Amino acid sequence: MTKARLFRLWLVLGSVFMILLIIVYWDSAGAAHFYLHTSFSRPHTGPPLPTPGPDRDRELTADSDVDEFLDKFLSAGVKQSDLPRKETEQPPAPGSMEESVRGYDWSPRDARRSPDQGRQQAERRSVLRGFCANSSLAFPTKERAFDDIPNSELSHLIVDDRHGAIYCYVPKVACTNWKRVMIVLSGSLLHRGAPYRDPLRIPREHVHNASAHLTFNKFWRRYGKLSRHLMKVKLKKYTKFLFVRDPFVRLISAFRSKFELENEEFYRKFAVPMLRLYANHTSLPASAREAFRAGLKVSFANFIQYLLDPHTEKLAPFNEHWRQVYRLCHPCRIDYDFVGKLETLDEDAAQLLQLLQVDRQLRFPPSYRNRTASSWEEDWFAKIPLAWRQQLYKLYEADFVLFGYPKPENLLRD
């Protein structure tokens, strides 16, 4: 009887010890699949680390062998069928409708690098942190703790454990190409049994497939009650980055992409209600193609009315293409190490790839030839009433202020 009790006691103590050991390990390594890539953990500030030499390469190769074994052993329960496997070999065709409207420049180009980029990043982060701490700037969810952010609002945070990176994607800010980069880095999508190495070879339809990315909102399904703890470990150790653009220009870009093209999904879900509510159309075609042929299109004014209508958010949160960045990426709760801007995309992309020490592994895909320009704002807003413009600014004011975009005074006064 005594021996049985002693055995049970040792069993309980051993189990407690193992649990504590696992928790300590997670705090040290902080990898979603128990990766041992602590050598890839990034500091919050500072210049890029030196390029690894031959000795370092041998060390990383040894680590990779261990990682591969642990990943296979501990991820055995993860269904590989969750990832799309049937891929086309060719990159997205530049002749397709959306690619043509977006105006991709497929020619290779070298990014211009400014010696002041380090200082520029420091300034951007300083502005962001300063206004997050400034009580004079108030906006919804600003004071909400990270633990109080619903899982559904963490879907834009993509994790790459292999290189210690977390990317918060913002639609209409080159997110397609950044998602391609994250797929290459994480090796999450296979083509003919091997991970993609060239971002541009990843078909567009697979880039936005949620199963191709490990995002924070998936942690609960894998790790249960430990998911928030793992998120915090990664947020502390990994390099966190996002890319933003002028909020009004982003709205124009979203309108052009989703309502000036025959997009069946956006026609049914958004254009039809807008045309009924704000353009007084009672009988509408069933498809976008029929509507376009009949000359029935949502106007930019209709789109602004929709954004300002208080009933819109009561029915459902803003679609991600026009939802505010502070709601997508939680910049006052996540201490971003790198804030890129579409206006300086080429230079910022080159600098970030250096920071992640992957600039020799890949290049950021070519940027757009004809981006929606800030100079277009006055033309697009010319027929929008002044009161609407002022309300719209208040709706997106936090994004303007947090990311250092000047207030568009020329649009907000007579």
PDB file of C-alpha atoms in Angstrom, residues 84 98 102 104 169 171-172 174-180 183 189 202-213 258 320-321:
ATOM      1  CA  PRO A  84      -3.685  23.557 -50.874  1.00  0.00           C
ATOM      2  CA  GLU A  98      -7.623  42.565 -62.141  1.00  0.00           C
ATOM      3  CA  ARG A 102      -3.881  47.124 -60.827  1.00  0.00           C
ATOM      4  CA  TYR A 104       1.649  45.442 -62.260  1.00  0.00           C
ATOM      5  CA  TYR A 169      -1.545  42.320 -43.480  1.00  0.00           C
ATOM      6  CA  PRO A 171      -5.663  44.859 -47.696  1.00  0.00           C
ATOM      7  CA  LYS A 172      -4.903  47.388 -50.434  1.00  0.00           C
ATOM      8  CA  ALA A 174       0.611  45.343 -51.275  1.00  0.00           C
ATOM      9  CA  CYS A 175      -0.645  42.548 -49.027  1.00  0.00           C
ATOM     10  CA  THR A 176      -0.845  40.015 -51.866  1.00  0.00           C
ATOM     11  CA  ASN A 177       2.888  40.181 -52.466  1.00  0.00           C
ATOM     12  CA  TRP A 178       3.741  40.266 -48.767  1.00  0.00           C
ATOM     13  CA  LYS A 179       1.615  37.162 -48.278  1.00  0.00           C
ATOM     14  CA  ARG A 180       3.582  35.545 -51.091  1.00  0.00           C
ATOM     15  CA  ILE A 183       4.498  31.691 -47.821  1.00  0.00           C
ATOM     16  CA  LEU A 189       2.641  25.885 -49.473  1.00  0.00           C
ATOM     17  CA  ILE A 202       2.532  31.422 -56.218  1.00  0.00           C
ATOM     18  CA  PRO A 203      -0.871  31.763 -57.933  1.00  0.00           C
ATOM     19  CA  ARG A 204      -2.989  34.622 -56.682  1.00  0.00           C
ATOM     20  CA  GLU A 205      -5.947  32.393 -55.815  1.00  0.00           C
ATOM     21  CA  HIS A 206      -3.784  30.443 -53.356  1.00  0.00           C
ATOM     22  CA  VAL A 207      -2.157  33.504 -51.801  1.00  0.00           C
ATOM     23  CA  HIS A 208      -5.420  34.534 -50.139  1.00  0.00           C
ATOM     24  CA  ASN A 209      -6.387  31.007 -49.134  1.00  0.00           C
ATOM     25  CA  ALA A 210      -6.502  31.091 -45.335  1.00  0.00           C
ATOM     26  CA  SER A 211      -5.122  27.547 -45.086  1.00  0.00           C
ATOM     27  CA  ALA A 212      -1.813  28.718 -46.596  1.00  0.00           C
ATOM     28  CA  HIS A 213      -1.005  30.836 -43.529  1.00  0.00           C
ATOM     29  CA  LYS A 258     -14.033  46.071 -55.750  1.00  0.00           C
ATOM     30  CA  GLU A 320     -11.276  44.166 -44.340  1.00  0.00           C
ATOM     31  CA  HIS A 321     -10.625  46.188 -47.512  1.00  0.00           C
TER      32      HIS A 321
END
